Short mmCIF file of C-alpha atoms in Angstrom, two decimals:
data_model
loop_
_atom_site.label_atom_id
_atom_site.label_comp_id
_atom_site.label_asym_id
_atom_site.label_seq_id
_atom_site.Cartn_x
_atom_site.Cartn_y
_atom_site.Cartn_z
CA MET F 1 -12.26 26.82 103.78
CA ALA F 2 -15.06 26.20 106.46
CA SER F 3 -12.00 26.03 108.82
CA PHE F 4 -10.41 29.25 107.76
CA LEU F 5 -13.61 30.90 108.65
CA ASN F 6 -14.18 29.32 111.78
CA LYS F 7 -10.66 30.03 113.15
CA TYR F 8 -10.55 33.98 111.60
CA PHE F 9 -14.01 34.99 111.39
CA PRO F 10 -16.65 35.39 114.06
CA LEU F 11 -19.78 33.45 113.97
CA GLU F 12 -22.03 36.86 112.88
CA PHE F 13 -19.66 36.77 109.47
CA ARG F 14 -19.82 33.20 108.89
CA ILE F 15 -23.58 33.04 109.20
CA PHE F 16 -23.65 36.14 106.62
CA PHE F 17 -21.21 34.47 104.48
CA ARG F 18 -23.18 31.70 103.94
CA GLY F 19 -26.50 33.30 103.25
CA PHE F 20 -24.60 35.48 100.78
CA LEU F 21 -23.50 31.93 99.09
CA VAL F 22 -27.03 30.82 98.55
CA VAL F 23 -28.63 34.20 97.28
CA ALA F 24 -25.41 34.40 94.93
CA PHE F 25 -25.96 30.76 93.63
CA ILE F 26 -30.22 31.21 93.56
CA PHE F 27 -29.85 35.13 92.05
CA ILE F 28 -26.29 34.46 89.65
CA LEU F 29 -25.48 30.95 89.09
CA VAL F 30 -28.76 29.23 88.49
CA PRO F 31 -30.23 32.36 85.72
CA LEU F 32 -26.87 32.18 84.04
CA VAL F 33 -26.44 28.50 83.66
CA SER F 34 -30.06 28.62 82.51
CA MET F 35 -29.31 30.88 79.83
CA LEU F 36 -25.94 28.95 78.69
CA THR F 37 -28.04 25.94 78.13
CA TRP F 38 -30.91 28.04 76.22
CA TYR F 39 -27.96 29.00 74.25
CA LEU F 40 -26.81 25.35 73.32
CA ILE F 41 -30.02 24.54 72.62
CA PRO F 42 -29.70 24.13 68.56
CA PRO F 43 -32.04 27.02 66.65
CA ALA F 44 -34.58 24.67 64.26
CA THR F 45 -36.49 26.72 61.64
CA LEU F 46 -39.95 26.63 61.36
CA GLY F 47 -42.56 29.20 59.58
CA VAL F 48 -45.24 30.13 61.49
CA VAL F 49 -47.95 33.22 59.76
CA VAL F 50 -49.91 34.79 62.70
CA ILE F 51 -52.92 37.06 62.04
CA ASP F 52 -54.19 39.39 64.48
CA LYS F 53 -56.55 42.55 64.06
CA THR F 54 -56.88 43.08 67.58
CA VAL F 55 -53.72 45.05 68.41
CA PRO F 56 -55.08 48.30 70.06
CA ASN F 57 -51.36 49.34 71.58
CA GLN F 58 -47.63 48.56 71.08
CA ASN F 59 -47.58 45.84 73.63
CA HIS F 60 -49.10 43.14 71.16
CA GLN F 61 -50.48 41.17 74.17
CA GLU F 62 -53.54 39.28 71.52
CA HIS F 63 -50.13 37.19 69.94
CA GLN F 64 -46.66 38.36 72.25
CA SER F 65 -47.21 34.83 74.18
CA LEU F 66 -46.97 32.92 70.52
CA HIS F 67 -43.88 35.03 69.80
CA TRP F 68 -42.22 34.44 73.36
CA LEU F 69 -42.87 30.76 72.81
CA LEU F 70 -41.55 30.67 69.68
CA ASN F 71 -38.57 31.98 70.78
CA HIS F 72 -38.31 30.25 73.74
CA PHE F 73 -38.57 27.11 72.55
CA ARG F 74 -35.32 28.32 69.68
CA TYR F 75 -37.86 27.92 66.07
CA THR F 76 -36.60 30.79 64.31
CA LYS F 77 -38.18 31.91 61.13
CA SER F 78 -36.98 30.69 57.35
CA ASP F 79 -33.96 33.31 57.35
CA GLY F 80 -32.84 31.80 60.87
CA SER F 81 -33.75 35.44 62.61
CA ILE F 82 -36.06 35.38 65.67
CA TYR F 83 -39.76 35.66 65.64
CA ASP F 84 -40.34 39.37 66.81
CA GLU F 85 -44.04 40.19 68.07
CA SER F 86 -44.14 43.89 66.98
CA ILE F 87 -43.89 42.63 63.00
CA ASP F 88 -44.11 39.44 62.34
CA TYR F 89 -47.98 39.20 62.33
CA PHE F 90 -50.39 40.13 59.69
CA GLY F 91 -53.24 42.65 60.87
CA PHE F 92 -53.57 46.22 62.93
CA PHE F 93 -50.04 47.86 63.48
CA PRO F 94 -50.99 50.72 65.91
CA GLU F 95 -48.28 53.78 66.15
CA LYS F 96 -46.81 55.87 68.58
CA LYS F 97 -48.57 58.53 67.71
CA GLU F 98 -52.53 58.40 69.55
CA GLY F 99 -55.06 57.48 66.34
CA GLN F 100 -52.38 56.60 64.07
CA TYR F 101 -52.07 53.18 62.49
CA GLN F 102 -51.08 51.39 59.41
CA ILE F 103 -53.01 48.29 58.63
CA LYS F 104 -50.64 45.25 56.96
CA ASP F 105 -53.05 42.58 55.55
CA LEU F 106 -53.02 39.12 53.41
CA SER F 107 -54.48 42.18 51.18
CA GLY F 108 -50.97 43.88 50.58
CA LEU F 109 -50.09 40.33 49.29
CA SER F 110 -50.04 39.48 45.58
CA GLU F 111 -51.10 35.72 44.77
CA ILE F 112 -47.63 34.67 43.86
CA GLU F 113 -46.08 36.27 47.02
CA LYS F 114 -49.10 34.63 49.23
CA GLN F 115 -48.10 31.27 47.75
CA LYS F 116 -44.17 31.49 48.06
CA MET F 117 -45.26 32.21 52.22
CA LEU F 118 -47.14 29.31 52.25
CA ASP F 119 -44.53 27.01 50.61
CA GLU F 120 -42.34 28.11 53.56
CA THR F 121 -45.32 27.95 56.21
CA LYS F 122 -45.73 24.68 58.26
CA LEU F 123 -48.29 26.60 60.90
CA VAL F 124 -50.75 29.00 60.26
CA TYR F 125 -52.09 30.75 63.81
CA PHE F 126 -55.69 33.02 64.00
CA ALA F 127 -54.76 34.54 66.88
CA ASP F 128 -57.68 37.31 66.84
CA THR F 129 -59.65 38.87 64.04
CA TYR F 130 -62.06 41.27 66.38
CA GLY F 131 -60.52 44.25 65.44
CA VAL F 132 -60.14 47.66 66.91
CA TYR F 133 -62.34 50.36 67.72
CA GLU F 134 -62.38 54.33 67.63
CA ASN F 135 -62.26 54.11 71.82
CA ASP F 136 -59.53 51.82 71.62
CA LEU F 137 -56.81 54.10 70.74
CA LYS F 138 -57.56 56.55 73.29
CA GLU F 139 -55.08 57.40 75.54
CA GLN F 140 -57.49 55.97 78.17
CA PRO F 141 -59.89 53.31 76.48
CA VAL F 142 -63.59 53.26 77.69
CA GLN F 143 -65.83 50.36 77.45
CA THR F 144 -68.66 52.09 75.21
CA HIS F 145 -69.33 51.05 71.85
CA SER F 146 -67.39 52.90 69.16
CA LYS F 147 -67.03 53.13 65.65
CA LYS F 148 -65.03 50.13 64.02
CA LEU F 149 -61.77 50.94 62.19
CA TYR F 150 -60.64 47.59 61.27
CA GLY F 151 -61.24 44.04 61.86
CA GLY F 152 -63.42 40.84 61.33
CA MET F 153 -62.29 37.60 58.91
CA ASP F 154 -62.29 38.71 55.65
CA THR F 155 -63.11 36.76 52.61
CA LEU F 156 -58.78 37.03 51.67
CA ASP F 157 -58.17 35.60 55.31
CA MET F 158 -60.56 32.27 54.26
CA ASP F 159 -58.99 31.76 50.88
CA PHE F 160 -55.84 31.67 53.07
CA LEU F 161 -56.98 29.62 55.65
CA ARG F 162 -58.38 27.09 52.75
CA THR F 163 -55.34 27.22 51.25
CA ALA F 164 -53.43 26.11 53.82
CA TYR F 165 -56.02 23.60 54.87
CA GLU F 166 -56.16 21.45 51.15
CA ALA F 167 -52.27 22.60 51.63
CA GLU F 168 -52.61 20.47 54.70
CA ILE F 169 -50.43 22.96 56.92
CA ASP F 170 -50.77 23.30 60.32
CA ILE F 171 -54.00 25.81 61.63
CA ILE F 172 -54.72 26.80 64.98
CA SER F 173 -57.84 29.59 64.96
CA GLU F 174 -59.03 30.96 68.41
CA PHE F 175 -61.77 33.23 69.31
CA ASN F 176 -62.49 34.98 68.29
CA THR F 177 -61.87 34.09 64.71
CA ILE F 178 -65.63 33.96 63.83
CA ALA F 179 -68.28 36.28 66.28
CA SER F 180 -68.89 39.51 65.61
CA PRO F 181 -67.49 41.03 63.58
CA THR F 182 -67.08 38.59 60.88
CA GLN F 183 -69.59 38.65 58.24
CA LYS F 184 -72.45 35.60 58.57
CA LYS F 185 -71.12 34.46 54.52
CA VAL F 186 -67.53 34.36 55.73
CA ARG F 187 -68.38 32.21 58.85
CA ASN F 188 -70.23 30.15 57.08
CA ASP F 189 -67.83 29.36 54.64
CA PHE F 190 -65.09 28.58 57.85
CA GLU F 191 -68.04 26.87 59.32
CA ASP F 192 -67.91 24.00 56.64
CA LEU F 193 -64.64 23.70 55.65
CA LEU F 194 -63.26 23.00 59.25
CA GLY F 195 -66.42 20.94 60.71
CA ILE F 196 -67.04 23.40 63.57
CA LYS F 197 -70.12 24.72 64.32
CA TRP F 198 -70.45 28.29 66.29
CA THR F 199 -73.68 28.42 68.45
CA GLY F 200 -73.68 32.15 68.78
CA TRP F 201 -73.19 32.29 72.24
CA ILE F 202 -69.86 33.54 73.76
CA ALA F 203 -69.63 33.61 77.69
CA ARG F 204 -67.40 35.45 80.56
CA TYR F 205 -66.78 34.75 84.04
CA PHE F 206 -67.37 38.37 85.95
CA ASP F 207 -66.07 38.15 89.75
CA GLU F 208 -68.53 40.57 90.37
CA LEU F 209 -71.87 41.99 89.14
CA ASP F 210 -72.41 44.61 91.80
CA THR F 211 -71.91 47.77 89.73
CA ALA F 212 -70.82 50.01 92.71
CA LEU F 213 -68.13 47.36 93.72
CA ASN F 214 -67.20 46.52 90.07
CA GLU F 215 -66.07 49.57 87.71
CA GLU F 216 -64.97 47.74 84.86
CA LEU F 217 -68.09 45.94 84.56
CA PRO F 218 -69.22 47.26 80.81
CA PRO F 219 -71.93 50.05 80.82
CA TRP F 220 -73.99 48.58 77.66
CA LEU F 221 -74.24 44.84 79.24
CA VAL F 222 -76.22 46.55 82.57
CA ALA F 223 -78.13 48.21 80.23
CA SER F 224 -79.01 45.58 77.58
CA TYR F 225 -79.81 43.35 80.49
CA LYS F 226 -81.84 45.90 81.70
CA ARG F 227 -83.89 46.18 78.33
CA GLN F 228 -84.46 43.12 77.64
CA HIS F 229 -85.73 41.15 80.60
CA GLN F 230 -88.03 44.88 81.88
CA GLU F 231 -86.08 44.48 85.58
CA THR F 232 -83.61 46.30 87.67
CA TRP F 233 -80.12 44.66 87.66
CA ASP F 234 -79.67 43.55 91.08
CA PHE F 235 -76.83 41.48 90.76
CA SER F 236 -74.44 40.95 93.36
CA GLY F 237 -71.74 38.24 93.80
CA PRO F 238 -69.48 36.33 90.97
CA ALA F 239 -71.83 35.03 87.78
CA MET F 240 -71.38 33.49 84.20
CA VAL F 241 -72.67 36.43 81.85
CA PHE F 242 -73.80 34.71 78.11
CA LEU F 243 -73.86 36.97 75.13
CA HIS F 244 -75.88 35.59 71.84
CA GLU F 245 -74.42 37.51 68.61
CA ASN F 246 -78.22 38.46 68.29
CA GLY F 247 -77.67 40.48 71.59
CA GLN F 248 -79.38 38.06 74.07
CA ILE F 249 -77.86 38.51 77.47
CA GLU F 250 -78.41 35.79 79.99
CA ILE F 251 -76.65 35.01 83.43
CA LEU F 252 -75.65 32.16 85.36
CA LYS F 253 -75.39 33.16 88.91
CA ASP F 254 -72.48 31.42 91.05
CA LYS F 255 -74.48 28.71 94.16
CA VAL F 256 -77.70 29.36 92.58
CA GLU F 257 -77.01 28.00 88.48
CA ILE F 258 -73.71 26.87 88.67
CA LYS F 259 -71.51 25.83 90.90
CA ASN F 260 -68.22 26.09 90.17
CA THR F 261 -66.83 29.64 90.96
CA VAL F 262 -64.67 29.97 88.00
CA PRO F 263 -65.09 27.65 84.80
CA ASN F 264 -62.74 25.09 84.75
CA ILE F 265 -60.56 23.80 81.64
CA MET F 266 -60.78 19.44 82.40
CA SER F 267 -58.73 17.37 80.35
CA SER F 268 -58.36 13.64 80.37
CA PRO F 269 -55.70 11.29 81.63
CA LYS F 270 -54.55 11.00 77.76
CA SER F 271 -54.46 14.11 77.36
CA GLN F 272 -53.02 15.51 80.19
CA LYS F 273 -50.04 12.86 79.28
CA THR F 274 -50.24 13.72 76.13
CA TYR F 275 -49.89 17.73 76.21
CA GLY F 276 -48.74 17.75 79.55
CA ILE F 277 -51.27 19.95 80.82
CA PRO F 278 -52.95 19.69 84.09
CA GLU F 279 -56.42 18.05 85.20
CA ILE F 280 -58.22 21.31 86.05
CA VAL F 281 -57.14 24.74 85.04
CA LYS F 282 -59.28 27.41 85.43
CA TYR F 283 -60.47 30.28 82.73
CA PRO F 284 -62.03 33.47 83.67
CA TYR F 285 -61.83 35.18 80.59
CA TRP F 286 -64.27 34.99 77.15
CA ILE F 287 -64.84 31.76 75.70
CA ASP F 288 -66.81 31.12 72.65
CA ILE F 289 -69.38 27.75 72.64
CA ILE F 290 -69.17 25.44 69.86
CA PHE F 291 -70.22 22.18 68.33
CA VAL F 292 -67.97 20.14 66.50
CA SER F 293 -67.91 16.97 63.86
CA ARG F 294 -66.89 13.78 64.98
CA GLU F 295 -63.71 13.80 62.90
CA TYR F 296 -62.64 15.80 66.41
CA GLU F 297 -60.83 14.60 69.54
CA VAL F 298 -61.46 16.77 72.65
CA ILE F 299 -58.71 17.82 74.28
CA SER F 300 -60.09 19.99 77.03
CA TYR F 301 -63.77 20.80 77.97
CA TYR F 302 -65.01 23.79 80.19
CA ASP F 303 -67.19 22.59 83.19
CA LEU F 304 -68.92 25.13 84.87
CA ALA F 305 -70.64 22.61 87.14
CA PRO F 306 -74.40 23.59 86.50
CA THR F 307 -76.99 23.19 89.17
CA GLU F 308 -80.17 21.26 88.12
CA ALA F 309 -81.47 24.65 87.71
CA GLY F 310 -78.53 25.58 85.42
CA ILE F 311 -79.13 22.98 83.22
CA GLU F 312 -82.28 23.76 82.30
CA LYS F 313 -81.19 27.15 81.17
CA LEU F 314 -78.27 26.14 79.48
CA SER F 315 -81.17 23.87 77.78
CA GLU F 316 -83.22 26.39 76.43
CA TRP F 317 -80.72 28.32 75.34
CA GLY F 318 -79.68 25.41 72.98
CA LEU F 319 -76.24 24.70 74.99
CA PRO F 320 -75.05 21.49 76.49
CA ARG F 321 -74.04 21.05 80.25
CA TYR F 322 -69.92 20.70 79.12
CA PHE F 323 -68.54 22.91 75.72
CA PRO F 324 -65.62 22.23 74.17
CA ALA F 325 -62.61 24.27 75.12
CA VAL F 326 -59.23 22.62 72.94
CA VAL F 327 -60.08 20.40 70.48
CA MET F 328 -57.85 18.99 67.40
CA LYS F 329 -58.81 17.25 63.93
CA LYS F 330 -56.22 15.17 61.97
CA ASN F 331 -56.04 16.69 58.08
CA GLY F 332 -53.96 14.61 55.82
CA THR F 333 -50.55 15.06 57.54
CA GLY F 334 -51.41 17.76 58.87
CA LYS F 335 -53.56 19.19 61.96
CA LEU F 336 -56.31 21.64 62.66
CA TYR F 337 -56.59 23.12 66.65
CA TYR F 338 -59.53 25.15 67.77
CA PHE F 339 -58.94 26.95 71.47
CA CYS F 340 -62.39 28.15 72.63
CA GLY F 341 -61.06 30.77 74.21
CA ASP F 342 -58.59 33.67 74.05
CA PHE F 343 -55.41 31.67 74.94
CA ALA F 344 -52.84 33.69 73.51
CA ASP F 345 -53.69 37.03 75.01
CA ASN F 346 -51.35 36.49 77.93
CA PRO F 347 -48.92 38.67 79.64
CA VAL F 348 -45.79 37.77 79.34
CA SER F 349 -42.09 39.41 79.17
CA GLY F 350 -40.61 39.85 75.64
CA SER F 351 -36.95 39.87 77.11
CA SER F 352 -37.24 36.50 79.29
CA TYR F 353 -37.84 33.73 76.64
CA ASN F 354 -33.63 32.51 77.04
CA PHE F 355 -33.97 31.20 79.91
CA TYR F 356 -34.06 27.57 79.45
CA GLY F 357 -36.12 25.48 82.66
CA ILE F 358 -37.90 29.28 82.98
CA GLU F 359 -41.47 27.71 83.58
CA LYS F 360 -40.33 25.28 86.58
CA LEU F 361 -39.70 28.33 88.64
CA TRP F 362 -43.15 30.13 87.72
CA ARG F 363 -44.64 26.87 88.52
CA MET F 364 -43.60 26.96 91.81
CA PHE F 365 -45.65 29.78 92.65
CA LEU F 366 -48.36 29.99 90.34
CA HIS F 367 -50.99 26.82 90.77
CA SER F 368 -53.12 25.83 87.38
CA GLU F 369 -56.03 26.67 89.92
CA ASP F 370 -55.08 30.05 90.87
CA PHE F 371 -56.87 32.53 88.60
CA SER F 372 -55.80 35.58 90.45
CA GLN F 373 -52.80 35.95 88.41
CA ARG F 374 -53.71 36.20 84.59
CA ASN F 375 -50.36 34.54 83.88
CA SER F 376 -50.63 31.40 85.25
CA PHE F 377 -53.22 30.29 82.62
CA PHE F 378 -49.67 30.61 80.48
CA TRP F 379 -47.76 28.63 82.85
CA ASN F 380 -50.21 25.49 83.75
CA PHE F 381 -51.74 25.50 80.29
CA TYR F 382 -50.85 27.88 77.02
CA TYR F 383 -47.24 26.93 77.85
CA PRO F 384 -47.09 23.27 77.76
CA LEU F 385 -50.08 22.69 74.97
CA MET F 386 -48.34 25.17 72.94
CA GLY F 387 -44.95 23.36 73.66
CA THR F 388 -46.40 20.40 72.56
CA ILE F 389 -47.99 21.14 69.14
CA LEU F 390 -45.24 23.26 68.24
CA LYS F 391 -42.76 20.18 68.77
CA ASP F 392 -45.18 17.98 67.01
CA SER F 393 -45.68 20.31 64.21
CA TYR F 394 -42.19 20.76 63.85
CA HIS F 395 -40.89 16.93 63.82
CA ARG F 396 -43.89 15.78 61.36
CA ASN F 397 -42.53 18.01 58.47
CA GLU F 398 -39.40 16.97 58.79
CA LEU F 399 -40.65 13.97 58.42
CA LYS F 400 -42.10 15.03 55.48
CA LYS F 401 -38.81 16.69 54.34
CA SER F 402 -37.16 13.51 54.58
CA VAL F 403 -39.72 11.30 52.76
CA ASN F 404 -39.54 13.57 50.20
#
């Protein structure tokens, strides 16, 4: 064919045609092969119950990436159908009309129905129980305090969790499951059962504390800090903001009390090998700071690289040098994971899950330490972590079935 082109077509056309073939290969043949490969992978049944009370709109972003992964890895519900992020969860269901919603949670099930569901469940995932507030349902949400419409882990959730735990079903829980507005009694029950103790502190990185430059800085945060510390808000540049459940607000300034501009999620060589995660990932979102019992394995931890002044301040607040990021403990034949961050909250395209190897393409453009793109965390950390956890959960449950 090359000699035919050389003989009958000018050089300019030959260069164009070769370029066309390269583009066609990249944008047509590769995606087609990727999709066909995905369809050739046999589906596998994995019953997953998701609880998400923080769904202020129909993007379902607080759990969408979990459903995306279940479908991408070809896990189906017990009836063989794929997971739908708009219906396959328990919690808050916003409607298209502004201000309208439904509550579909565990309170709508009888004890018999809940037990039947657990009999078919291999994994329970508490994605977020923070809830939804009046301002969240406005067309243009505002960052001021408003009335809670729904939220907080309740006794029914806790009873369901306890039953799943006693049945040695795999459990994943993440921030925010037991922080505000969960009642203290429920939180204590959660902590006693699972061997996790919340310090009362949550924290987040902000890239700019100058209110004139960062319009997204919550006004209540600035006002509360000024009131508590009897001083003006003269901060600028990046910092870590710490918020205690009692309302106390503290700040670690970049290059003064901390050296890492953005918190690093650090993973040991063992964790990197087991879960396919990188050594360092930047995480600039809300985290909760916990203590765990000796039964837990720390898969990953947060490192702010505090200075001596930073370490001194952390000590004053009763906090350690490092914070857990991902922990796991075995529970008989099951496993329990706790993610100290809003890990399932990722912007992913719901229609792109049926491309095999798509993660390799994204990782070519999104480095694990690039926090400027929110989906960098998803592709470099959450994707391999959850892929490993789901695969392990499926195989262990298949082994249990074969033994029984």
